[in-house]
């Protein structure tokens, strides 16, 4: 992350750190599964998901802002479901239930983890929109994966995320009603408008975060170090 690099240079300026920024990467390869594939259809049926749905993928921890996403989604007018692919954290689940009473909203669906990469890719491809609430950690692999496969990305407005997604995403803040308003507004986007965001996102991955480009930067760095 360039922002992490700048932090290191500022925080440890007295050591005059020498840094080289090389990003993480992602691929733009469609899933081998079709929409009618039994594996995908069984997953939808298992979790009672029909039609379009919102999606989030990540560890179930506070800094990924599930509380904000669930709170704002519950307040929105959408009739779509919110599928949350995440790890199990009973303490955090209990906290959110006590605070938000999210189980009363049938649109909120915790669907467990998905380690089958082709299935996860198909799920990402078919999501109406992807919520990215990660707040720390620099360039996040799940954001790169969502940009590579989901057309409409709704991303927390922090520098780490803006560095990566640029104008290929729509941004939200943690303020009350901010994400709710965004959810309501994107429901009126046309298919063409959503596809434009998707094309921008894939262009970013192709130009800045493809693995061939990144591996080449590592090779050049190692070659310089040998000199």
PDB file of C-alpha atoms in Angstrom:
ATOM      1  CA  UNK A   1       0.000   0.000   0.000  1.00  0.00           C
ATOM      2  CA  UNK A   2       1.302   3.446  -0.901  1.00  0.00           C
ATOM      3  CA  UNK A   3      -0.349   4.813   2.212  1.00  0.00           C
ATOM      4  CA  UNK A   4       1.542   2.299   4.361  1.00  0.00           C
ATOM      5  CA  UNK A   5       4.741   3.285   2.598  1.00  0.00           C
ATOM      6  CA  UNK A   6       4.109   6.958   3.394  1.00  0.00           C
ATOM      7  CA  UNK A   7       3.357   6.075   7.016  1.00  0.00           C
ATOM      8  CA  UNK A   8       6.688   4.210   7.313  1.00  0.00           C
ATOM      9  CA  UNK A   9       8.596   7.127   5.818  1.00  0.00           C
ATOM     10  CA  UNK A  10       6.947   9.604   8.190  1.00  0.00           C
ATOM     11  CA  UNK A  11       6.959   7.502  11.354  1.00  0.00           C
ATOM     12  CA  UNK A  12      10.516   6.234  10.976  1.00  0.00           C
ATOM     13  CA  UNK A  13      12.050   9.230   9.214  1.00  0.00           C
ATOM     14  CA  UNK A  14      15.092   9.283  11.526  1.00  0.00           C
ATOM     15  CA  UNK A  15      16.083   5.841  10.197  1.00  0.00           C
ATOM     16  CA  UNK A  16      15.811   7.032   6.583  1.00  0.00           C
ATOM     17  CA  UNK A  17      13.940   3.881   5.496  1.00  0.00           C
ATOM     18  CA  UNK A  18      14.387   2.701   1.939  1.00  0.00           C
ATOM     19  CA  UNK A  19      11.133   1.284   0.662  1.00  0.00           C
ATOM     20  CA  UNK A  20       9.837  -0.154  -2.596  1.00  0.00           C
ATOM     21  CA  UNK A  21       6.104  -0.225  -3.179  1.00  0.00           C
ATOM     22  CA  UNK A  22       4.824  -3.405  -4.836  1.00  0.00           C
ATOM     23  CA  UNK A  23       1.111  -4.107  -4.691  1.00  0.00           C
ATOM     24  CA  UNK A  24      -0.799  -7.291  -3.997  1.00  0.00           C
ATOM     25  CA  UNK A  25      -2.603  -8.732  -6.995  1.00  0.00           C
ATOM     26  CA  UNK A  26      -5.666 -10.392  -8.444  1.00  0.00           C
ATOM     27  CA  UNK A  27      -6.822 -12.176 -11.581  1.00  0.00           C
ATOM     28  CA  UNK A  28      -9.683 -11.454 -13.946  1.00  0.00           C
ATOM     29  CA  UNK A  29     -10.783 -14.946 -14.856  1.00  0.00           C
ATOM     30  CA  UNK A  30     -14.491 -15.850 -15.011  1.00  0.00           C
ATOM     31  CA  UNK A  31     -15.716 -18.728 -12.895  1.00  0.00           C
ATOM     32  CA  UNK A  32     -15.964 -22.066 -14.678  1.00  0.00           C
ATOM     33  CA  UNK A  33     -19.388 -22.493 -13.068  1.00  0.00           C
ATOM     34  CA  UNK A  34     -22.503 -21.409 -14.942  1.00  0.00           C
ATOM     35  CA  UNK A  35     -25.471 -19.730 -13.309  1.00  0.00           C
ATOM     36  CA  UNK A  36     -27.335 -23.015 -13.597  1.00  0.00           C
ATOM     37  CA  UNK A  37     -24.517 -25.132 -12.183  1.00  0.00           C
ATOM     38  CA  UNK A  38     -25.777 -27.504  -9.501  1.00  0.00           C
ATOM     39  CA  UNK A  39     -23.085 -26.433  -7.026  1.00  0.00           C
ATOM     40  CA  UNK A  40     -24.091 -22.779  -7.260  1.00  0.00           C
ATOM     41  CA  UNK A  41     -27.823 -23.458  -7.272  1.00  0.00           C
ATOM     42  CA  UNK A  42     -27.492 -25.716  -4.226  1.00  0.00           C
ATOM     43  CA  UNK A  43     -25.638 -22.955  -2.379  1.00  0.00           C
ATOM     44  CA  UNK A  44     -28.401 -20.460  -3.184  1.00  0.00           C
ATOM     45  CA  UNK A  45     -31.087 -22.900  -2.092  1.00  0.00           C
ATOM     46  CA  UNK A  46     -29.259 -23.796   1.122  1.00  0.00           C
ATOM     47  CA  UNK A  47     -29.225 -20.151   2.187  1.00  0.00           C
ATOM     48  CA  UNK A  48     -32.607 -19.194   0.721  1.00  0.00           C
ATOM     49  CA  UNK A  49     -31.130 -16.661  -1.676  1.00  0.00           C
ATOM     50  CA  UNK A  50     -33.082 -15.735  -4.780  1.00  0.00           C
ATOM     51  CA  UNK A  51     -32.343 -13.273  -7.530  1.00  0.00           C
ATOM     52  CA  UNK A  52     -29.929 -10.424  -6.861  1.00  0.00           C
ATOM     53  CA  UNK A  53     -28.249  -9.940  -3.490  1.00  0.00           C
ATOM     54  CA  UNK A  54     -25.728  -7.742  -1.748  1.00  0.00           C
ATOM     55  CA  UNK A  55     -22.529  -9.426  -0.598  1.00  0.00           C
ATOM     56  CA  UNK A  56     -19.682  -9.020   1.865  1.00  0.00           C
ATOM     57  CA  UNK A  57     -16.691 -11.339   2.330  1.00  0.00           C
ATOM     58  CA  UNK A  58     -14.175 -11.121   5.164  1.00  0.00           C
ATOM     59  CA  UNK A  59     -13.226 -11.945   8.732  1.00  0.00           C
ATOM     60  CA  UNK A  60     -15.993 -11.259  11.234  1.00  0.00           C
ATOM     61  CA  UNK A  61     -14.177  -8.632  13.294  1.00  0.00           C
ATOM     62  CA  UNK A  62     -15.086  -5.108  14.397  1.00  0.00           C
ATOM     63  CA  UNK A  63     -12.595  -3.281  12.183  1.00  0.00           C
ATOM     64  CA  UNK A  64     -14.390  -4.642   9.119  1.00  0.00           C
ATOM     65  CA  UNK A  65     -17.449  -2.626  10.162  1.00  0.00           C
ATOM     66  CA  UNK A  66     -20.158  -5.267   9.967  1.00  0.00           C
ATOM     67  CA  UNK A  67     -22.145  -3.339  12.546  1.00  0.00           C
ATOM     68  CA  UNK A  68     -22.354  -0.298  10.292  1.00  0.00           C
ATOM     69  CA  UNK A  69     -23.153  -2.345   7.182  1.00  0.00           C
ATOM     70  CA  UNK A  70     -25.910  -4.330   8.892  1.00  0.00           C
ATOM     71  CA  UNK A  71     -27.373  -1.277  10.644  1.00  0.00           C
ATOM     72  CA  UNK A  72     -27.537   0.716   7.433  1.00  0.00           C
ATOM     73  CA  UNK A  73     -28.796  -2.179   5.350  1.00  0.00           C
ATOM     74  CA  UNK A  74     -31.629  -2.786   7.817  1.00  0.00           C
ATOM     75  CA  UNK A  75     -32.639   0.875   7.486  1.00  0.00           C
ATOM     76  CA  UNK A  76     -32.613   0.786   3.680  1.00  0.00           C
ATOM     77  CA  UNK A  77     -35.562   0.207   1.387  1.00  0.00           C
ATOM     78  CA  UNK A  78     -34.041  -2.594  -0.657  1.00  0.00           C
ATOM     79  CA  UNK A  79     -35.933  -5.848  -1.120  1.00  0.00           C
ATOM     80  CA  UNK A  80     -32.710  -7.692  -1.918  1.00  0.00           C
ATOM     81  CA  UNK A  81     -30.928  -9.937   0.585  1.00  0.00           C
ATOM     82  CA  UNK A  82     -27.549  -9.291   2.205  1.00  0.00           C
ATOM     83  CA  UNK A  83     -25.373 -12.425   2.097  1.00  0.00           C
ATOM     84  CA  UNK A  84     -22.497 -12.240   4.595  1.00  0.00           C
ATOM     85  CA  UNK A  85     -19.685 -14.729   3.935  1.00  0.00           C
ATOM     86  CA  UNK A  86     -17.566 -14.699   7.045  1.00  0.00           C
ATOM     87  CA  UNK A  87     -15.932 -16.615   9.866  1.00  0.00           C
ATOM     88  CA  UNK A  88     -17.814 -17.553  13.039  1.00  0.00           C
ATOM     89  CA  UNK A  89     -17.418 -15.219  16.003  1.00  0.00           C
ATOM     90  CA  UNK A  90     -20.145 -15.993  18.583  1.00  0.00           C
ATOM     91  CA  UNK A  91     -19.214 -13.105  20.870  1.00  0.00           C
ATOM     92  CA  UNK A  92     -19.480 -10.558  18.069  1.00  0.00           C
ATOM     93  CA  UNK A  93     -22.700 -12.154  16.789  1.00  0.00           C
ATOM     94  CA  UNK A  94     -24.254 -11.831  20.245  1.00  0.00           C
ATOM     95  CA  UNK A  95     -23.137  -8.202  20.463  1.00  0.00           C
ATOM     96  CA  UNK A  96     -24.701  -7.319  17.099  1.00  0.00           C
ATOM     97  CA  UNK A  97     -27.908  -9.155  17.871  1.00  0.00           C
ATOM     98  CA  UNK A  98     -28.278  -7.359  21.196  1.00  0.00           C
ATOM     99  CA  UNK A  99     -27.565  -3.967  19.638  1.00  0.00           C
ATOM    100  CA  UNK A 100     -29.271  -4.266  16.252  1.00  0.00           C
ATOM    101  CA  UNK A 101     -31.756  -7.147  16.595  1.00  0.00           C
ATOM    102  CA  UNK A 102     -30.746  -8.082  13.052  1.00  0.00           C
ATOM    103  CA  UNK A 103     -32.397 -11.520  13.229  1.00  0.00           C
ATOM    104  CA  UNK A 104     -35.740  -9.777  12.874  1.00  0.00           C
ATOM    105  CA  UNK A 105     -34.715  -8.734   9.370  1.00  0.00           C
ATOM    106  CA  UNK A 106     -35.025 -11.759   7.067  1.00  0.00           C
ATOM    107  CA  UNK A 107     -32.873 -10.052   4.443  1.00  0.00           C
ATOM    108  CA  UNK A 108     -29.748 -10.379   6.625  1.00  0.00           C
ATOM    109  CA  UNK A 109     -28.224 -13.799   5.999  1.00  0.00           C
ATOM    110  CA  UNK A 110     -25.035 -15.104   7.547  1.00  0.00           C
ATOM    111  CA  UNK A 111     -24.035 -17.880   5.164  1.00  0.00           C
ATOM    112  CA  UNK A 112     -20.796 -19.116   6.734  1.00  0.00           C
ATOM    113  CA  UNK A 113     -17.533 -19.495   4.852  1.00  0.00           C
ATOM    114  CA  UNK A 114     -16.929 -20.523   1.234  1.00  0.00           C
ATOM    115  CA  UNK A 115     -13.531 -22.070   0.575  1.00  0.00           C
ATOM    116  CA  UNK A 116     -14.385 -23.419  -2.873  1.00  0.00           C
ATOM    117  CA  UNK A 117     -12.739 -20.720  -4.994  1.00  0.00           C
ATOM    118  CA  UNK A 118     -14.807 -21.342  -8.131  1.00  0.00           C
ATOM    119  CA  UNK A 119     -18.020 -21.187  -6.144  1.00  0.00           C
ATOM    120  CA  UNK A 120     -16.903 -18.013  -4.365  1.00  0.00           C
ATOM    121  CA  UNK A 121     -16.031 -16.440  -7.709  1.00  0.00           C
ATOM    122  CA  UNK A 122     -19.471 -17.269  -9.098  1.00  0.00           C
ATOM    123  CA  UNK A 123     -21.098 -15.772  -5.990  1.00  0.00           C
ATOM    124  CA  UNK A 124     -19.050 -12.595  -6.427  1.00  0.00           C
ATOM    125  CA  UNK A 125     -19.920 -12.391 -10.120  1.00  0.00           C
ATOM    126  CA  UNK A 126     -23.650 -12.640  -9.460  1.00  0.00           C
ATOM    127  CA  UNK A 127     -23.833 -10.235  -6.517  1.00  0.00           C
ATOM    128  CA  UNK A 128     -25.809  -7.077  -7.219  1.00  0.00           C
ATOM    129  CA  UNK A 129     -23.269  -5.097  -5.190  1.00  0.00           C
ATOM    130  CA  UNK A 130     -20.365  -5.763  -2.867  1.00  0.00           C
ATOM    131  CA  UNK A 131     -19.902  -4.071   0.517  1.00  0.00           C
ATOM    132  CA  UNK A 132     -16.286  -3.518   1.507  1.00  0.00           C
ATOM    133  CA  UNK A 133     -16.041  -2.313   5.097  1.00  0.00           C
ATOM    134  CA  UNK A 134     -12.384  -3.024   5.840  1.00  0.00           C
ATOM    135  CA  UNK A 135     -10.846  -0.043   7.582  1.00  0.00           C
ATOM    136  CA  UNK A 136      -7.201  -1.009   8.178  1.00  0.00           C
ATOM    137  CA  UNK A 137      -4.426  -3.048   6.653  1.00  0.00           C
ATOM    138  CA  UNK A 138      -3.433  -1.391   3.404  1.00  0.00           C
ATOM    139  CA  UNK A 139      -4.330  -3.077   0.120  1.00  0.00           C
ATOM    140  CA  UNK A 140      -6.901  -5.725   0.978  1.00  0.00           C
ATOM    141  CA  UNK A 141      -7.055  -8.868  -1.198  1.00  0.00           C
ATOM    142  CA  UNK A 142     -10.842  -9.128  -0.872  1.00  0.00           C
ATOM    143  CA  UNK A 143     -11.236  -5.640  -2.357  1.00  0.00           C
ATOM    144  CA  UNK A 144      -9.068  -6.580  -5.320  1.00  0.00           C
ATOM    145  CA  UNK A 145     -11.110  -9.745  -5.800  1.00  0.00           C
ATOM    146  CA  UNK A 146     -14.375  -7.830  -5.698  1.00  0.00           C
ATOM    147  CA  UNK A 147     -13.117  -5.254  -8.209  1.00  0.00           C
ATOM    148  CA  UNK A 148     -12.092  -8.103 -10.497  1.00  0.00           C
ATOM    149  CA  UNK A 149     -15.447  -9.891 -10.369  1.00  0.00           C
ATOM    150  CA  UNK A 150     -18.293  -7.681  -9.033  1.00  0.00           C
ATOM    151  CA  UNK A 151     -19.437  -4.704 -11.101  1.00  0.00           C
ATOM    152  CA  UNK A 152     -20.846  -2.515  -8.329  1.00  0.00           C
ATOM    153  CA  UNK A 153     -18.631  -1.986  -5.280  1.00  0.00           C
ATOM    154  CA  UNK A 154     -19.744   0.071  -2.263  1.00  0.00           C
ATOM    155  CA  UNK A 155     -16.571   0.808  -0.331  1.00  0.00           C
ATOM    156  CA  UNK A 156     -15.756   2.390   3.025  1.00  0.00           C
ATOM    157  CA  UNK A 157     -14.260   5.828   2.470  1.00  0.00           C
ATOM    158  CA  UNK A 158     -10.714   5.466   3.824  1.00  0.00           C
ATOM    159  CA  UNK A 159      -7.448   6.219   2.039  1.00  0.00           C
ATOM    160  CA  UNK A 160      -6.382   2.561   1.842  1.00  0.00           C
ATOM    161  CA  UNK A 161      -9.507   1.709  -0.157  1.00  0.00           C
ATOM    162  CA  UNK A 162      -9.582   4.855  -2.300  1.00  0.00           C
ATOM    163  CA  UNK A 163      -5.972   4.235  -3.276  1.00  0.00           C
ATOM    164  CA  UNK A 164      -7.038   0.936  -4.809  1.00  0.00           C
ATOM    165  CA  UNK A 165     -10.563   1.463  -6.155  1.00  0.00           C
ATOM    166  CA  UNK A 166     -10.300   5.057  -7.351  1.00  0.00           C
ATOM    167  CA  UNK A 167     -13.369   6.132  -9.325  1.00  0.00           C
ATOM    168  CA  UNK A 168     -14.423   2.530  -9.967  1.00  0.00           C
ATOM    169  CA  UNK A 169     -16.374   2.351  -6.698  1.00  0.00           C
ATOM    170  CA  UNK A 170     -18.944   4.321  -4.733  1.00  0.00           C
ATOM    171  CA  UNK A 171     -17.932   5.319  -1.219  1.00  0.00           C
ATOM    172  CA  UNK A 172     -19.702   5.458   2.142  1.00  0.00           C
ATOM    173  CA  UNK A 173     -18.889   6.741   5.595  1.00  0.00           C
ATOM    174  CA  UNK A 174     -19.748   5.314   9.002  1.00  0.00           C
ATOM    175  CA  UNK A 175     -22.087   8.191   9.822  1.00  0.00           C
ATOM    176  CA  UNK A 176     -25.704   7.338  10.558  1.00  0.00           C
ATOM    177  CA  UNK A 177     -27.821   7.063   7.372  1.00  0.00           C
ATOM    178  CA  UNK A 178     -24.859   7.526   5.015  1.00  0.00           C
ATOM    179  CA  UNK A 179     -24.681   3.978   3.677  1.00  0.00           C
ATOM    180  CA  UNK A 180     -28.454   3.639   3.868  1.00  0.00           C
ATOM    181  CA  UNK A 181     -28.796   6.576   1.472  1.00  0.00           C
ATOM    182  CA  UNK A 182     -26.215   5.069  -0.871  1.00  0.00           C
ATOM    183  CA  UNK A 183     -28.010   1.704  -0.921  1.00  0.00           C
ATOM    184  CA  UNK A 184     -31.300   3.370  -1.770  1.00  0.00           C
ATOM    185  CA  UNK A 185     -29.672   5.429  -4.525  1.00  0.00           C
ATOM    186  CA  UNK A 186     -27.822   2.585  -6.281  1.00  0.00           C
ATOM    187  CA  UNK A 187     -31.070   0.667  -6.667  1.00  0.00           C
ATOM    188  CA  UNK A 188     -32.026   3.177  -9.366  1.00  0.00           C
ATOM    189  CA  UNK A 189     -28.839   2.673 -11.390  1.00  0.00           C
ATOM    190  CA  UNK A 190     -29.321   1.245 -14.857  1.00  0.00           C
ATOM    191  CA  UNK A 191     -27.609  -1.948 -16.001  1.00  0.00           C
ATOM    192  CA  UNK A 192     -25.429   0.187 -18.273  1.00  0.00           C
ATOM    193  CA  UNK A 193     -24.352   2.453 -15.409  1.00  0.00           C
ATOM    194  CA  UNK A 194     -23.455  -0.507 -13.218  1.00  0.00           C
ATOM    195  CA  UNK A 195     -21.519  -2.101 -16.069  1.00  0.00           C
ATOM    196  CA  UNK A 196     -19.481   1.112 -16.473  1.00  0.00           C
ATOM    197  CA  UNK A 197     -18.319   0.799 -12.869  1.00  0.00           C
ATOM    198  CA  UNK A 198     -17.472  -2.847 -13.501  1.00  0.00           C
ATOM    199  CA  UNK A 199     -15.424  -2.014 -16.580  1.00  0.00           C
ATOM    200  CA  UNK A 200     -13.507   0.671 -14.672  1.00  0.00           C
ATOM    201  CA  UNK A 201     -12.806  -1.783 -11.840  1.00  0.00           C
ATOM    202  CA  UNK A 202     -11.493  -4.458 -14.178  1.00  0.00           C
ATOM    203  CA  UNK A 203      -9.311  -1.901 -15.947  1.00  0.00           C
ATOM    204  CA  UNK A 204      -7.713  -0.985 -12.607  1.00  0.00           C
ATOM    205  CA  UNK A 205      -6.936  -4.652 -11.916  1.00  0.00           C
ATOM    206  CA  UNK A 206      -5.519  -5.143 -15.427  1.00  0.00           C
ATOM    207  CA  UNK A 207      -3.361  -2.034 -15.297  1.00  0.00           C
ATOM    208  CA  UNK A 208      -2.136  -1.978 -11.686  1.00  0.00           C
ATOM    209  CA  UNK A 209      -2.844  -5.232  -9.885  1.00  0.00           C
ATOM    210  CA  UNK A 210      -2.378  -8.082 -12.348  1.00  0.00           C
ATOM    211  CA  UNK A 211       0.046 -10.774 -11.178  1.00  0.00           C
ATOM    212  CA  UNK A 212       2.329 -10.635 -14.236  1.00  0.00           C
ATOM    213  CA  UNK A 213       2.934  -6.940 -13.666  1.00  0.00           C
ATOM    214  CA  UNK A 214       3.557  -7.483  -9.952  1.00  0.00           C
ATOM    215  CA  UNK A 215       5.883 -10.442 -10.448  1.00  0.00           C
ATOM    216  CA  UNK A 216       7.868  -8.395 -12.956  1.00  0.00           C
ATOM    217  CA  UNK A 217       8.309  -5.632 -10.358  1.00  0.00           C
ATOM    218  CA  UNK A 218       9.609  -8.195  -7.844  1.00  0.00           C
ATOM    219  CA  UNK A 219      12.051  -9.561 -10.409  1.00  0.00           C
ATOM    220  CA  UNK A 220      13.369  -6.093 -11.208  1.00  0.00           C
ATOM    221  CA  UNK A 221      13.756  -5.336  -7.504  1.00  0.00           C
ATOM    222  CA  UNK A 222      15.675  -8.567  -6.824  1.00  0.00           C
ATOM    223  CA  UNK A 223      17.881  -7.944  -9.866  1.00  0.00           C
ATOM    224  CA  UNK A 224      18.783  -4.484  -8.527  1.00  0.00           C
ATOM    225  CA  UNK A 225      19.597  -5.924  -5.126  1.00  0.00           C
ATOM    226  CA  UNK A 226      22.044  -8.352  -6.732  1.00  0.00           C
ATOM    227  CA  UNK A 227      24.004  -5.533  -8.346  1.00  0.00           C
TER     228      UNK A 227
END
